Amino acid sequence: MFSLLIKQSVRVVCRPNVQCVSFQTRQFHEKMRFIQFASDNGKESVGVELENGGDVVDLLASGKLQCGNMVQFIKGGQHNLDIAKSIISSGQDVVKRSSVHLLAPITNPEKVLCVGMNYVDHCAEQNQPVPTEPVIFNKFANCIVGPTDNIIYPDITKELDWEVELVIIIGKSCKNVKECDAMDYVFGYTVAHDVSARDWQMKRNGKQWLLGKAMDTFCPLGPAIVTKDSISDPHNLGIRCRVNKETMQDSNTTQLVFKTDAIVAYISQFMTLQAGDLILTGTPPGVGVFRKPNPIFLKRGDVVECEIDEIGTITNKVV
């Protein structure tokens, strides 16, 4: 990966389908925050935030990058990263944040995999033993929505719950990876809300987790993918969830039972992981179903914020 050092300059940028932006760059050490976005005219693109919540560099506007979405960008490996670096360093193709709508940073992964029972403090919350091997289940691409999109409350459930999670994004194809090599196959991290219908997860469908986890809009994602070397330590980040501004989950990824390298190595024994695949790594304590003295569940109109330090916050309304 790389960091950026941009010299002081003033530019006015005008390109087709890109808003003219007069901006002053400054000398700074920039973390890489990759996004997908739609512009005012509805055109979708791949970009980089100049800072969390800041203006956006449209990586596709110049035509130098030959990719249509984030998965294709990641598949291009270091070649695409080098082109992205040159585009950003040029100071061109910057669009104002107010003129874009953030999409999920990945919308079409081959796999959306999840790890259950993966926080020590979450196991304690349930009075359950810490697993000796990762508990794996899955969602699908139909679950994915953007960082500010609505969560659709299905009429079929009465027990809708929240789960904030750190997400691993796979950077290149791998199979039977050794744990000591696993980080070579990681592109970066983002935030997910693992929306869960507890009645379908824990009581119905033979207590199989799938239906309770894989309904439409059950995986808000974003706001950006932060590259692995742009994060100080993915296993020492504050992680929290708020419902209607009230903090429900507040922990740290130090509590993860299985860290990134162990998760990637374990799953790769069973299936080939592909560039752009998502792995949700589990949730800390504070979910609604285990609240005392009585469970608390989401209702229509609730606003859920899922936040992880150094990555950002996604905010989604239940409708």
Tab-separated table of C-alpha atoms in Angstrom:
chain	number	residue	atom	x	y	z
A	1	MET	CA	0.000	0.000	0.000
A	2	PHE	CA	1.018	3.596	0.165
A	3	SER	CA	0.518	6.889	1.906
A	4	LEU	CA	0.310	10.209	0.148
A	5	LEU	CA	2.383	13.364	0.473
A	6	ILE	CA	0.707	16.193	-1.447
A	7	LYS	CA	2.443	19.549	-1.869
A	8	GLN	CA	0.768	22.905	-1.353
A	9	SER	CA	-1.027	24.010	-4.532
A	10	VAL	CA	-4.239	25.504	-5.858
A	11	ARG	CA	-6.101	23.882	-8.754
A	12	VAL	CA	-9.361	24.300	-10.576
A	13	VAL	CA	-10.600	20.971	-11.890
A	14	CYS	CA	-13.151	20.594	-14.679
A	15	ARG	CA	-13.902	17.299	-16.390
A	16	PRO	CA	-17.020	15.853	-17.986
A	17	ASN	CA	-19.436	14.584	-15.313
A	18	VAL	CA	-17.143	15.925	-12.591
A	19	GLN	CA	-18.035	19.135	-10.776
A	20	CYS	CA	-15.526	21.971	-11.160
A	21	VAL	CA	-13.815	22.291	-7.810
A	22	SER	CA	-11.372	24.950	-6.735
A	23	PHE	CA	-9.458	23.540	-3.805
A	24	GLN	CA	-6.231	24.015	-1.967
A	25	THR	CA	-4.315	20.870	-1.182
A	26	ARG	CA	-1.907	20.783	1.708
A	27	GLN	CA	1.089	18.757	2.674
A	28	PHE	CA	-0.161	15.792	4.642
A	29	HIS	CA	0.310	12.094	5.382
A	30	GLU	CA	-2.931	10.628	4.101
A	31	LYS	CA	-4.612	7.366	4.994
A	32	MET	CA	-6.234	5.470	2.143
A	33	ARG	CA	-10.036	5.435	2.390
A	34	PHE	CA	-11.619	3.814	-0.678
A	35	ILE	CA	-15.313	4.354	-1.415
A	36	GLN	CA	-18.008	3.795	-4.002
A	37	PHE	CA	-20.324	6.696	-4.693
A	38	ALA	CA	-23.030	8.046	-6.968
A	39	SER	CA	-22.802	11.619	-8.272
A	40	ASP	CA	-25.687	14.045	-8.714
A	41	ASN	CA	-26.330	12.704	-12.226
A	42	GLY	CA	-26.649	9.154	-10.889
A	43	LYS	CA	-23.347	7.917	-12.299
A	44	GLU	CA	-21.586	5.457	-9.991
A	45	SER	CA	-17.833	5.498	-9.480
A	46	VAL	CA	-14.930	4.432	-7.298
A	47	GLY	CA	-13.106	7.018	-5.271
A	48	VAL	CA	-10.962	7.967	-2.311
A	49	GLU	CA	-11.952	10.250	0.542
A	50	LEU	CA	-9.337	12.925	1.155
A	51	GLU	CA	-10.296	12.548	4.819
A	52	ASN	CA	-13.088	10.896	6.775
A	53	GLY	CA	-16.213	12.692	5.594
A	54	GLY	CA	-14.223	14.951	3.279
A	55	ASP	CA	-14.172	15.633	-0.451
A	56	VAL	CA	-13.705	12.753	-2.864
A	57	VAL	CA	-11.244	11.971	-5.632
A	58	ASP	CA	-13.088	10.290	-8.527
A	59	LEU	CA	-10.637	7.574	-9.593
A	60	LEU	CA	-12.535	6.710	-12.780
A	61	ALA	CA	-13.078	10.212	-14.194
A	62	SER	CA	-9.763	10.423	-16.053
A	63	GLY	CA	-10.111	7.025	-17.733
A	64	LYS	CA	-6.721	5.910	-16.435
A	65	LEU	CA	-8.264	3.142	-14.340
A	66	GLN	CA	-10.050	0.398	-16.247
A	67	CYS	CA	-12.473	-0.902	-13.643
A	68	GLY	CA	-16.173	-0.488	-13.072
A	69	ASN	CA	-16.492	-1.132	-9.352
A	70	MET	CA	-14.524	-1.718	-6.173
A	71	VAL	CA	-14.194	-5.471	-6.607
A	72	GLN	CA	-12.598	-4.953	-10.018
A	73	PHE	CA	-10.336	-2.276	-8.553
A	74	ILE	CA	-9.129	-4.627	-5.803
A	75	LYS	CA	-8.555	-7.421	-8.309
A	76	GLY	CA	-6.180	-5.102	-10.167
A	77	GLY	CA	-3.783	-5.289	-7.223
A	78	GLN	CA	-0.741	-3.062	-6.898
A	79	HIS	CA	-1.078	-1.825	-10.503
A	80	ASN	CA	-4.417	-0.187	-9.712
A	81	LEU	CA	-3.140	1.119	-6.391
A	82	ASP	CA	-0.225	2.821	-8.137
A	83	ILE	CA	-2.569	4.457	-10.660
A	84	ALA	CA	-4.831	5.611	-7.836
A	85	LYS	CA	-1.823	7.130	-6.092
A	86	SER	CA	-0.877	9.112	-9.191
A	87	ILE	CA	-4.444	10.369	-9.685
A	88	ILE	CA	-4.704	11.549	-6.096
A	89	SER	CA	-1.262	13.156	-6.167
A	90	SER	CA	-2.215	15.113	-9.292
A	91	GLY	CA	-4.914	16.992	-7.380
A	92	GLN	CA	-7.386	16.450	-10.206
A	93	ASP	CA	-10.897	14.963	-10.343
A	94	VAL	CA	-11.868	16.110	-6.851
A	95	VAL	CA	-15.612	16.437	-6.237
A	96	LYS	CA	-17.278	18.103	-3.292
A	97	ARG	CA	-18.647	15.740	-0.657
A	98	SER	CA	-22.014	17.482	-0.801
A	99	SER	CA	-22.451	16.410	-4.438
A	100	VAL	CA	-22.023	12.656	-3.890
A	101	HIS	CA	-24.045	9.890	-2.248
A	102	LEU	CA	-21.979	7.164	-0.618
A	103	LEU	CA	-22.793	3.623	-1.659
A	104	ALA	CA	-21.620	0.501	0.135
A	105	PRO	CA	-17.863	0.318	-0.573
A	106	ILE	CA	-18.440	-3.175	-2.004
A	107	THR	CA	-21.787	-4.203	-3.485
A	108	ASN	CA	-21.068	-7.362	-5.475
A	109	PRO	CA	-18.766	-9.690	-3.513
A	110	GLU	CA	-18.672	-13.360	-4.360
A	111	LYS	CA	-18.994	-14.198	-0.659
A	112	VAL	CA	-20.273	-12.518	2.505
A	113	LEU	CA	-19.007	-14.660	5.368
A	114	CYS	CA	-19.530	-14.081	9.080
A	115	VAL	CA	-17.940	-15.271	12.326
A	116	GLY	CA	-20.225	-15.880	15.298
A	117	MET	CA	-19.399	-15.848	19.007
A	118	ASN	CA	-16.081	-14.129	18.303
A	119	TYR	CA	-15.805	-11.644	21.188
A	120	VAL	CA	-14.744	-12.877	24.604
A	121	ASP	CA	-17.038	-10.376	26.317
A	122	HIS	CA	-19.972	-11.342	24.059
A	123	CYS	CA	-19.522	-15.008	25.020
A	124	ALA	CA	-19.558	-13.981	28.686
A	125	GLU	CA	-22.756	-12.009	28.069
A	126	GLN	CA	-24.437	-15.233	26.927
A	127	ASN	CA	-22.841	-17.460	29.580
A	128	GLN	CA	-21.360	-19.466	26.735
A	129	PRO	CA	-17.839	-20.935	26.501
A	130	VAL	CA	-15.350	-19.244	24.185
A	131	PRO	CA	-15.259	-21.242	20.913
A	132	THR	CA	-12.194	-23.329	20.172
A	133	GLU	CA	-12.620	-22.849	16.421
A	134	PRO	CA	-14.397	-20.115	14.435
A	135	VAL	CA	-18.174	-20.399	14.041
A	136	ILE	CA	-18.894	-19.574	10.392
A	137	PHE	CA	-22.176	-18.608	8.726
A	138	ASN	CA	-23.055	-16.321	5.835
A	139	LYS	CA	-25.091	-13.544	4.377
A	140	PHE	CA	-25.567	-12.694	0.676
A	141	ALA	CA	-25.120	-9.652	-1.559
A	142	ASN	CA	-28.857	-8.918	-1.279
A	143	CYS	CA	-28.189	-7.945	2.348
A	144	ILE	CA	-25.781	-5.139	1.448
A	145	VAL	CA	-26.914	-1.513	1.578
A	146	GLY	CA	-24.981	1.717	1.874
A	147	PRO	CA	-23.783	3.553	4.976
A	148	THR	CA	-26.842	5.847	5.130
A	149	ASP	CA	-29.466	3.657	3.439
A	150	ASN	CA	-32.578	2.394	5.189
A	151	ILE	CA	-32.959	-1.007	6.831
A	152	ILE	CA	-36.251	-2.568	5.777
A	153	TYR	CA	-38.096	-4.124	8.725
A	154	PRO	CA	-39.507	-7.439	7.414
A	155	ASP	CA	-43.097	-8.129	8.431
A	156	ILE	CA	-42.089	-11.747	8.991
A	157	THR	CA	-40.045	-10.972	12.115
A	158	LYS	CA	-40.884	-9.497	15.514
A	159	GLU	CA	-37.362	-9.543	16.968
A	160	LEU	CA	-35.041	-7.305	14.949
A	161	ASP	CA	-31.657	-6.760	16.603
A	162	TRP	CA	-28.403	-4.832	16.084
A	163	GLU	CA	-24.774	-6.004	15.828
A	164	VAL	CA	-21.808	-3.748	14.995
A	165	GLU	CA	-18.934	-5.619	13.329
A	166	LEU	CA	-15.437	-5.113	11.918
A	167	VAL	CA	-15.223	-6.418	8.342
A	168	ILE	CA	-12.192	-7.931	6.608
A	169	ILE	CA	-11.944	-7.303	2.840
A	170	ILE	CA	-9.946	-9.940	0.969
A	171	GLY	CA	-7.377	-8.489	-1.433
A	172	LYS	CA	-6.518	-11.440	-3.656
A	173	SER	CA	-7.473	-15.051	-4.261
A	174	CYS	CA	-6.228	-17.535	-1.700
A	175	LYS	CA	-6.689	-21.160	-0.682
A	176	ASN	CA	-5.145	-23.132	2.206
A	177	VAL	CA	-3.317	-20.070	3.502
A	178	LYS	CA	-0.998	-20.407	6.459
A	179	GLU	CA	-1.828	-18.148	9.374
A	180	CYS	CA	1.604	-16.529	9.175
A	181	ASP	CA	0.909	-15.508	5.548
A	182	ALA	CA	-2.771	-14.598	5.866
A	183	MET	CA	-2.337	-10.823	6.136
A	184	ASP	CA	-0.767	-10.812	2.655
A	185	TYR	CA	-4.263	-11.544	1.317
A	186	VAL	CA	-6.097	-8.781	3.196
A	187	PHE	CA	-6.888	-5.504	1.419
A	188	GLY	CA	-8.440	-3.593	4.289
A	189	TYR	CA	-11.314	-3.155	6.708
A	190	THR	CA	-14.724	-1.536	6.927
A	191	VAL	CA	-17.754	-1.384	9.260
A	192	ALA	CA	-20.896	-3.516	9.015
A	193	HIS	CA	-24.192	-3.763	10.828
A	194	ASP	CA	-25.099	-7.444	11.065
A	195	VAL	CA	-28.850	-6.929	11.326
A	196	SER	CA	-30.407	-10.038	12.862
A	197	ALA	CA	-33.962	-11.383	13.116
A	198	ARG	CA	-33.562	-13.262	16.401
A	199	ASP	CA	-36.798	-15.236	16.187
A	200	TRP	CA	-35.690	-16.746	12.869
A	201	GLN	CA	-32.108	-17.165	14.042
A	202	MET	CA	-32.773	-18.744	17.443
A	203	LYS	CA	-36.257	-20.274	17.397
A	204	ARG	CA	-37.448	-21.046	13.873
A	205	ASN	CA	-36.039	-22.809	10.801
A	206	GLY	CA	-34.529	-25.524	13.008
A	207	LYS	CA	-32.468	-22.835	14.786
A	208	GLN	CA	-30.264	-22.546	11.718
A	209	TRP	CA	-28.897	-18.994	11.587
A	210	LEU	CA	-29.176	-18.360	7.848
A	211	LEU	CA	-32.698	-16.957	7.436
A	212	GLY	CA	-32.382	-14.752	10.497
A	213	LYS	CA	-29.209	-13.207	9.082
A	214	ALA	CA	-29.731	-13.015	5.323
A	215	MET	CA	-32.888	-10.981	4.722
A	216	ASP	CA	-32.806	-7.973	2.378
A	217	THR	CA	-30.922	-4.904	3.748
A	218	PHE	CA	-29.462	-6.909	6.666
A	219	CYS	CA	-25.866	-5.751	6.000
A	220	PRO	CA	-25.361	-1.977	5.945
A	221	LEU	CA	-21.713	-1.414	5.030
A	222	GLY	CA	-19.194	1.427	4.968
A	223	PRO	CA	-18.496	4.250	5.019
A	224	ALA	CA	-15.134	3.392	3.447
A	225	ILE	CA	-12.572	0.632	3.100
A	226	VAL	CA	-9.473	1.638	5.042
A	227	THR	CA	-6.398	-0.202	3.790
A	228	LYS	CA	-4.749	-2.534	6.285
A	229	ASP	CA	-1.607	-0.462	6.638
A	230	SER	CA	-3.632	2.723	7.165
A	231	ILE	CA	-4.943	1.351	10.467
A	232	SER	CA	-2.742	1.480	13.552
A	233	ASP	CA	-3.897	-1.947	14.765
A	234	PRO	CA	-7.144	-3.578	13.574
A	235	HIS	CA	-7.154	-5.657	16.756
A	236	ASN	CA	-7.107	-2.657	19.071
A	237	LEU	CA	-9.947	-0.419	17.893
A	238	GLY	CA	-12.894	0.953	19.819
A	239	ILE	CA	-16.152	-0.500	18.480
A	240	ARG	CA	-19.618	0.702	19.435
A	241	CYS	CA	-23.276	0.793	18.436
A	242	ARG	CA	-25.864	3.447	19.277
A	243	VAL	CA	-29.638	3.187	18.887
A	244	ASN	CA	-31.397	6.551	18.838
A	245	LYS	CA	-28.167	8.081	20.227
A	246	GLU	CA	-28.115	5.693	23.229
A	247	THR	CA	-24.949	3.572	23.411
A	248	MET	CA	-25.856	-0.115	23.343
A	249	GLN	CA	-22.486	-1.712	22.499
A	250	ASP	CA	-19.099	-0.336	23.550
A	251	SER	CA	-16.052	-2.604	23.409
A	252	ASN	CA	-12.703	-3.032	21.668
A	253	THR	CA	-11.448	-5.402	18.987
A	254	THR	CA	-8.842	-6.606	21.502
A	255	GLN	CA	-11.727	-8.821	22.647
A	256	LEU	CA	-11.770	-10.771	19.372
A	257	VAL	CA	-11.313	-14.490	19.982
A	258	PHE	CA	-9.962	-15.142	16.479
A	259	LYS	CA	-8.035	-12.332	14.830
A	260	THR	CA	-7.782	-11.574	11.106
A	261	ASP	CA	-4.939	-13.972	10.289
A	262	ALA	CA	-6.578	-16.888	12.108
A	263	ILE	CA	-9.958	-16.245	10.451
A	264	VAL	CA	-8.564	-16.022	6.909
A	265	ALA	CA	-6.404	-19.122	7.357
A	266	TYR	CA	-9.272	-21.124	8.841
A	267	ILE	CA	-11.865	-20.282	6.181
A	268	SER	CA	-9.395	-20.798	3.323
A	269	GLN	CA	-9.164	-24.468	4.267
A	270	PHE	CA	-12.746	-24.946	3.099
A	271	MET	CA	-13.146	-22.562	0.171
A	272	THR	CA	-11.161	-20.292	-2.106
A	273	LEU	CA	-11.413	-16.710	-0.945
A	274	GLN	CA	-11.617	-14.161	-3.748
A	275	ALA	CA	-10.687	-10.487	-4.019
A	276	GLY	CA	-13.557	-8.415	-2.648
A	277	ASP	CA	-14.961	-11.131	-0.392
A	278	LEU	CA	-16.252	-9.822	2.929
A	279	ILE	CA	-15.754	-11.450	6.327
A	280	LEU	CA	-17.745	-9.996	9.217
A	281	THR	CA	-15.734	-10.788	12.334
A	282	GLY	CA	-18.370	-10.891	15.072
A	283	THR	CA	-19.989	-8.496	17.526
A	284	PRO	CA	-19.289	-7.393	21.111
A	285	PRO	CA	-21.797	-7.527	23.997
A	286	GLY	CA	-24.823	-5.264	24.288
A	287	VAL	CA	-27.132	-6.733	21.647
A	288	GLY	CA	-30.847	-6.416	22.301
A	289	VAL	CA	-31.741	-10.070	22.692
A	290	PHE	CA	-29.542	-10.513	25.785
A	291	ARG	CA	-30.609	-7.315	27.555
A	292	LYS	CA	-31.613	-7.701	31.202
A	293	PRO	CA	-34.184	-7.888	32.643
A	294	ASN	CA	-35.981	-7.950	29.262
A	295	PRO	CA	-34.807	-8.089	25.640
A	296	ILE	CA	-34.977	-4.898	23.584
A	297	PHE	CA	-35.634	-5.053	19.838
A	298	LEU	CA	-35.542	-2.508	17.034
A	299	LYS	CA	-38.719	-0.870	15.809
A	300	ARG	CA	-39.585	1.151	12.751
A	301	GLY	CA	-38.236	4.680	13.047
A	302	ASP	CA	-35.162	3.702	15.077
A	303	VAL	CA	-31.791	5.021	13.911
A	304	VAL	CA	-28.766	2.766	14.385
A	305	GLU	CA	-25.183	4.036	14.314
A	306	CYS	CA	-22.336	1.523	14.059
A	307	GLU	CA	-18.878	2.986	14.631
A	308	ILE	CA	-15.295	1.725	14.678
A	309	ASP	CA	-12.314	3.923	15.474
A	310	GLU	CA	-10.147	4.933	12.471
A	311	ILE	CA	-12.761	3.629	10.012
A	312	GLY	CA	-15.912	5.626	10.612
A	313	THR	CA	-19.640	5.433	11.272
A	314	ILE	CA	-22.609	4.090	9.340
A	315	THR	CA	-26.047	5.448	10.196
A	316	ASN	CA	-29.148	3.602	9.082
A	317	LYS	CA	-32.839	4.133	9.804
A	318	VAL	CA	-35.227	1.218	10.299
A	319	VAL	CA	-38.324	1.648	8.115
